[in-house]
XYZ file of C-alpha atoms in Angstrom:
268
model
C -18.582 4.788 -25.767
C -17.284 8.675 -25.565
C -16.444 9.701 -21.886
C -19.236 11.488 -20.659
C -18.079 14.853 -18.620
C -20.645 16.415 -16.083
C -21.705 20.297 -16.858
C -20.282 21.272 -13.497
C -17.011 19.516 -13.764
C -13.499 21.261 -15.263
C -11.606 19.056 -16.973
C -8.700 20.796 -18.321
C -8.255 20.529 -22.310
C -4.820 18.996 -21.827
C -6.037 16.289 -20.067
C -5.829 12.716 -21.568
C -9.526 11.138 -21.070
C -10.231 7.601 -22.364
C -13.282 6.556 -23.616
C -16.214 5.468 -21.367
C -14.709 7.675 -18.392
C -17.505 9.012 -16.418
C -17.070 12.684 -14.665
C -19.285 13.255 -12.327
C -20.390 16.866 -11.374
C -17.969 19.708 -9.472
C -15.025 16.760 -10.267
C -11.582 19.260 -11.256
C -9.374 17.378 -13.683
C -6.137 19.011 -14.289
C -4.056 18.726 -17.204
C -1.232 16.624 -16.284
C -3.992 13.790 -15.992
C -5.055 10.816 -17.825
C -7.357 8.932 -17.082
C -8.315 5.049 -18.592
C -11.047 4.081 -20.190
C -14.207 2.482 -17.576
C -13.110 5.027 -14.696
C -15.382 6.644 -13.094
C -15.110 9.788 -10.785
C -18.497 10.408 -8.984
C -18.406 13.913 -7.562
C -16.106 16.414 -5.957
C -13.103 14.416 -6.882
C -9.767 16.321 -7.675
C -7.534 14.983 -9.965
C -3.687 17.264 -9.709
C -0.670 17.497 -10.853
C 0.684 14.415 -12.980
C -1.523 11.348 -12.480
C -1.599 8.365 -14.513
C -4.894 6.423 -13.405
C -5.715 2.813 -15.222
C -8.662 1.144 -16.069
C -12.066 0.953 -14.240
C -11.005 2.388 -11.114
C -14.264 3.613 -8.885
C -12.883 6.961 -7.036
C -15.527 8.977 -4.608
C -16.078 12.033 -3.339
C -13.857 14.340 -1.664
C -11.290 12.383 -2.867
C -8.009 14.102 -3.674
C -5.129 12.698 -5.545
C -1.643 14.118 -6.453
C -1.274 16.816 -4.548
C 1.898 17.734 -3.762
C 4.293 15.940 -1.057
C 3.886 16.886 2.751
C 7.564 16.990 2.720
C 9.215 20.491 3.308
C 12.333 19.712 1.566
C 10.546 19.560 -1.801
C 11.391 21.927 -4.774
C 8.621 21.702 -6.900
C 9.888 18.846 -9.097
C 7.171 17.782 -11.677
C 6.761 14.227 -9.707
C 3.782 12.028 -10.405
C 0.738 9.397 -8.754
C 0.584 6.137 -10.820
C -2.687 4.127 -10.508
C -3.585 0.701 -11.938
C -6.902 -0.850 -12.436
C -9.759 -1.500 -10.704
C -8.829 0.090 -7.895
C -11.988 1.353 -5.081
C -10.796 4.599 -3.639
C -13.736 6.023 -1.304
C -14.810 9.330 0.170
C -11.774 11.684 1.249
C -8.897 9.367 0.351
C -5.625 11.825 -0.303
C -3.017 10.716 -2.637
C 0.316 12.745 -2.647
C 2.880 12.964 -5.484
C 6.063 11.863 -5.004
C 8.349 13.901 -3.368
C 12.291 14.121 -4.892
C 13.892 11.487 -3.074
C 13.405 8.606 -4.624
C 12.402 7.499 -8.304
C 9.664 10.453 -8.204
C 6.351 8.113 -7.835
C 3.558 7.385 -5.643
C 2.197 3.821 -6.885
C -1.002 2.095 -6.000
C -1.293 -1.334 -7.915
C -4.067 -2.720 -8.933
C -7.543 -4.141 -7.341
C -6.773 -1.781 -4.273
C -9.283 -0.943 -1.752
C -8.503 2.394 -0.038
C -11.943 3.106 2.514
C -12.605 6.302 3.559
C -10.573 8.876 4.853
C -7.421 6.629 4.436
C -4.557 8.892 3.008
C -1.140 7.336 0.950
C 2.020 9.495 1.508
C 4.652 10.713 -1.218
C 6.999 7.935 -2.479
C 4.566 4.918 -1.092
C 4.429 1.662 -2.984
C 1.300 -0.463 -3.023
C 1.067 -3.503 -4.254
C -2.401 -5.208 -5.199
C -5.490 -6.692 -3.354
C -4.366 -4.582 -0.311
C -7.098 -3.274 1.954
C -6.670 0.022 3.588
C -9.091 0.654 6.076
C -11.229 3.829 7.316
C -8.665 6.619 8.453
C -5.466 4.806 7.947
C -2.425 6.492 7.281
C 0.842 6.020 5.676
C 3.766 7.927 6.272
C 6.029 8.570 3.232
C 8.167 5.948 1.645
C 5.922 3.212 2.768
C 6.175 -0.151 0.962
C 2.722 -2.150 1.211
C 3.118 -5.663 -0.668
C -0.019 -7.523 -2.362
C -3.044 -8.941 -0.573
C -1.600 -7.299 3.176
C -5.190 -5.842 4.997
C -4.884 -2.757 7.208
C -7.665 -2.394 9.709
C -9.274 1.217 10.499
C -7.223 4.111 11.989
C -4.005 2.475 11.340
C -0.692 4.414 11.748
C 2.322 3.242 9.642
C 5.818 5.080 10.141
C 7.951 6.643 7.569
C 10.174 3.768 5.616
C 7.583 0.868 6.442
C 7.784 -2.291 4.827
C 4.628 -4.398 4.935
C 4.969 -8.224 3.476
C 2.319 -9.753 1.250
C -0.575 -11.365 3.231
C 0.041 -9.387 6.727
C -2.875 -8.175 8.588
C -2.783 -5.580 10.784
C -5.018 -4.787 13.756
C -6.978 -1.495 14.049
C -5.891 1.464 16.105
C -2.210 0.056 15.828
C 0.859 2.170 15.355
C 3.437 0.599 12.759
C 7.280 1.529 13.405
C 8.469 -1.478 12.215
C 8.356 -3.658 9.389
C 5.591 -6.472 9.273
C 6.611 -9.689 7.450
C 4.704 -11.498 5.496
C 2.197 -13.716 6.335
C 1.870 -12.376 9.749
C -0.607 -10.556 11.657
C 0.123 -8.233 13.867
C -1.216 -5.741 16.603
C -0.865 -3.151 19.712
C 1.333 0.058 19.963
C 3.611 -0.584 19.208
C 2.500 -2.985 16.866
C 4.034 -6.295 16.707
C 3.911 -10.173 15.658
C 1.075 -11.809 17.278
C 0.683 -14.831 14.889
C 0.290 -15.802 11.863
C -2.531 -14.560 9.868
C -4.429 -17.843 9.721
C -7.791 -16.305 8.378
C -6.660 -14.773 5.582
C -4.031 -17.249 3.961
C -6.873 -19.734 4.044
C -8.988 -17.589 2.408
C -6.884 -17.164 -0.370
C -6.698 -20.866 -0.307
C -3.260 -21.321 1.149
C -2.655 -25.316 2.189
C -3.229 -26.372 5.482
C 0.841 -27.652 4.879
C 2.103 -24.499 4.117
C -0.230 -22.280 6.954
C 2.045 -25.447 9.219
C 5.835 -23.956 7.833
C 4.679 -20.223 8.140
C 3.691 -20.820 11.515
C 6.764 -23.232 12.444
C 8.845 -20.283 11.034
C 7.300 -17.574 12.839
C 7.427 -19.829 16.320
C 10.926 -20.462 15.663
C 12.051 -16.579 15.279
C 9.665 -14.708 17.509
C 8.945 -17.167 20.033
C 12.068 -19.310 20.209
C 14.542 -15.857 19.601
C 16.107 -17.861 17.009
C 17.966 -15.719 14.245
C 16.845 -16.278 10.553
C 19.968 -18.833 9.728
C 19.329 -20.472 13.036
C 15.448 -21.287 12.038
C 16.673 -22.117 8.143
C 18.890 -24.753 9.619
C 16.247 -26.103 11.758
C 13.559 -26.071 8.775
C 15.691 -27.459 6.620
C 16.035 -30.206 8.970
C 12.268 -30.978 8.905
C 11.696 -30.379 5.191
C 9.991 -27.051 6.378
C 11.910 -24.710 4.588
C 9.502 -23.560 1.188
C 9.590 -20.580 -0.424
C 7.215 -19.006 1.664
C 8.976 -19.768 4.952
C 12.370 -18.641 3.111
C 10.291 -15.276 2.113
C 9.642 -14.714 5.989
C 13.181 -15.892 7.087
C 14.979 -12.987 4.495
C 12.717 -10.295 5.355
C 13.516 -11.284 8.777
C 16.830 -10.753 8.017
C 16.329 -7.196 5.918
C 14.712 -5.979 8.489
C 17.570 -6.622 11.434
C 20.192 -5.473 8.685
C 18.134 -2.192 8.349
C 17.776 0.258 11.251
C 14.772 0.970 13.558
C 13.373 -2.227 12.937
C 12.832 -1.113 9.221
C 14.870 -2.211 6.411
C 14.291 0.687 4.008
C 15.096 3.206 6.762
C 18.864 2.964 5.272
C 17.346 5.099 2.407
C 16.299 8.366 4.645
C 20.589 8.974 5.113
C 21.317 8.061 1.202
C-alpha cells in the first residue's frame, strides 16, 4: 500500500518514504529522512537532520528526533539518528544526532519502548527490548544494553554503561555503570540485588537467577574483586557465562574511571 501523507504535514521531496508509512497531520519530515515501510507518525512529530528509521515503529506527538547535539563543541558535522523496528516512541521523546566524537550515531535498536517525555542524548547506544520510562534522561555517550528497564524520571550520567537485564529504580541518579542482571536504586544509584523479577520473566532458570546472585553476593557484599569471586565460582561450578558477563563488566568498570568504563573515551 502507498504511504499515505496528511494535507497538513511537509514532507520534504528528498525524503525517502516507504510504502505503507502513515503521516499524520502538522508531522515535518525533512529531507535527510527515510523512513520504513509500516511506520507510522501520528501528529506533530518532527523528523531532522539525517535519520534512518526501520520498520513499523509507532512515534507520537511532540516527538522530536535528530536534532542536533546539546554539545557546544560541535561543528555542524552532517551526523545522523539510526532507528530499528518496532520501536514505541511516545509523546515528547527528543532524539539528538550524534555529536563528532565518536563514530557520528545515535542508535536505538529495535522493539524499544521510550514513554513520554524521555529524551536520548548524542552518541547513545540502545540496545533492544529496553524500557525507558516517563521523563528519563540520558546524558551523551550512554550505552543501554538489551532488555535493561529504566523506571520514570531517571537520570543517567555522561559515559554510562547499562548491562542487559538491569533495572533501575525511579527518581535515581546514574553516575556509574550498572551491570547486568542487577537492579539497582537511590542517589546515587547503586546495586541493591539482583533483578529477580525480570530475569524470570524472561524465563531465566531458577539455576542461573542462583550464580547471578552468588556472583553479585560475592563482589558487592563480600568486597571480593572479580578474579577473587571467579576463583570461588569456579570452585562451586558457578561460574556460567552469565556470571562471567557480570564478573568482566565488573572488572571494565574498576579499570575505567568514575565508576564508568567508557569514561576513558571523554580524554581520547
Amino acid at each position: 500500500m502507498a504511504a499515505f501523507i496528511a494535507e497538513q504535514a511537509y514532507v520534504d521531496p528528498r525524503a525517502e518514504i516507504d510504502c505503507d508509512v502513515e503521516i499524520g497531520p502538522f508531522c515535518v519530515v525533512g529531507p535527510g529522512a527515510r523512513i520504513g515501510r509500516g511506520t507510522h507518525l501520528v501528529s506533530n512529530v518532527t523528523i531532522m537532520g539525517q535519520v534512518t528509521i526501520g520498520c513499523h515503529n509507532h512515534i507520537y506527538p511532540g516527538a522530536v528526533i535528530g536534532g542536533e547535539p546539546q554539545d557546544a563543541s560541535y561543528q555542524g558535522s552532517d551526523t545522523q539518528v539510526v532507528i530499528g523496528d518496532h520501536n514505541i516512541i511516545r509523546e515528547g521523546v527528543t532524539v539528538n544526532r550524534a555529536s563528532e566524537k565518536e563514530d557520528g550515531m545515535t542508535y536505538i535498536g529495535s522493539h524499544n519502548f521510550l514513554m513520554a517525555n524521555a529524551h536520548v542524548a548524542h552518541d547513545c547506544c540502545l540496545g533492544s527490548h529496553t524500557v525507558i520510562a516517563n521523563g528519563s534522561l540520558l546524558g551523551g555517550h550512554v550505552h543501554i544494553d538489551d532488555h535493561a528497564t529504566l523506571s520514570g524520571a531517571t537520570c543517567v550520567h555522561h559515559f554510562v554503561t547499562i548491562g542487559r537485564y538491569a533495572f533501575i529504580g525511579g527518581l535515581s541518579r546514574v553516575i556509574h555503570d550498572v551491570p547486568p542482571y542487577m537492579l539497582v536504586d537511590g542517589q546515587p544509584a547503586r546495586p541493591k540485588c539482583i533483578n529477580v523479577v525480570g530475569l524470570k520473566r524472561n524465563a531465566f532458570s531458577a539455576e542461573a537467577i542462583g550464580n547471578i546472585s552468588e556472583a553479585h553476593r560475592l563482589i558487592y557484599r563480600g568486597k571480593l574483586s572479580p578474579d577473587q569471586a571467579r576463583e570461588s565460582l569456579l570452585l562451586e561450578d558457578q561460574l556460567t557465562p552469565e556470571v562471567e558477563q557480570v564478573l568482566q563488566f565488573v572488572q571494565d568498570q574498576r579499570d575505567g574511571e568514575h565508576g564508568r568504563a567508557r569514561e576513558r573515551r571523554r580524554a581520547a
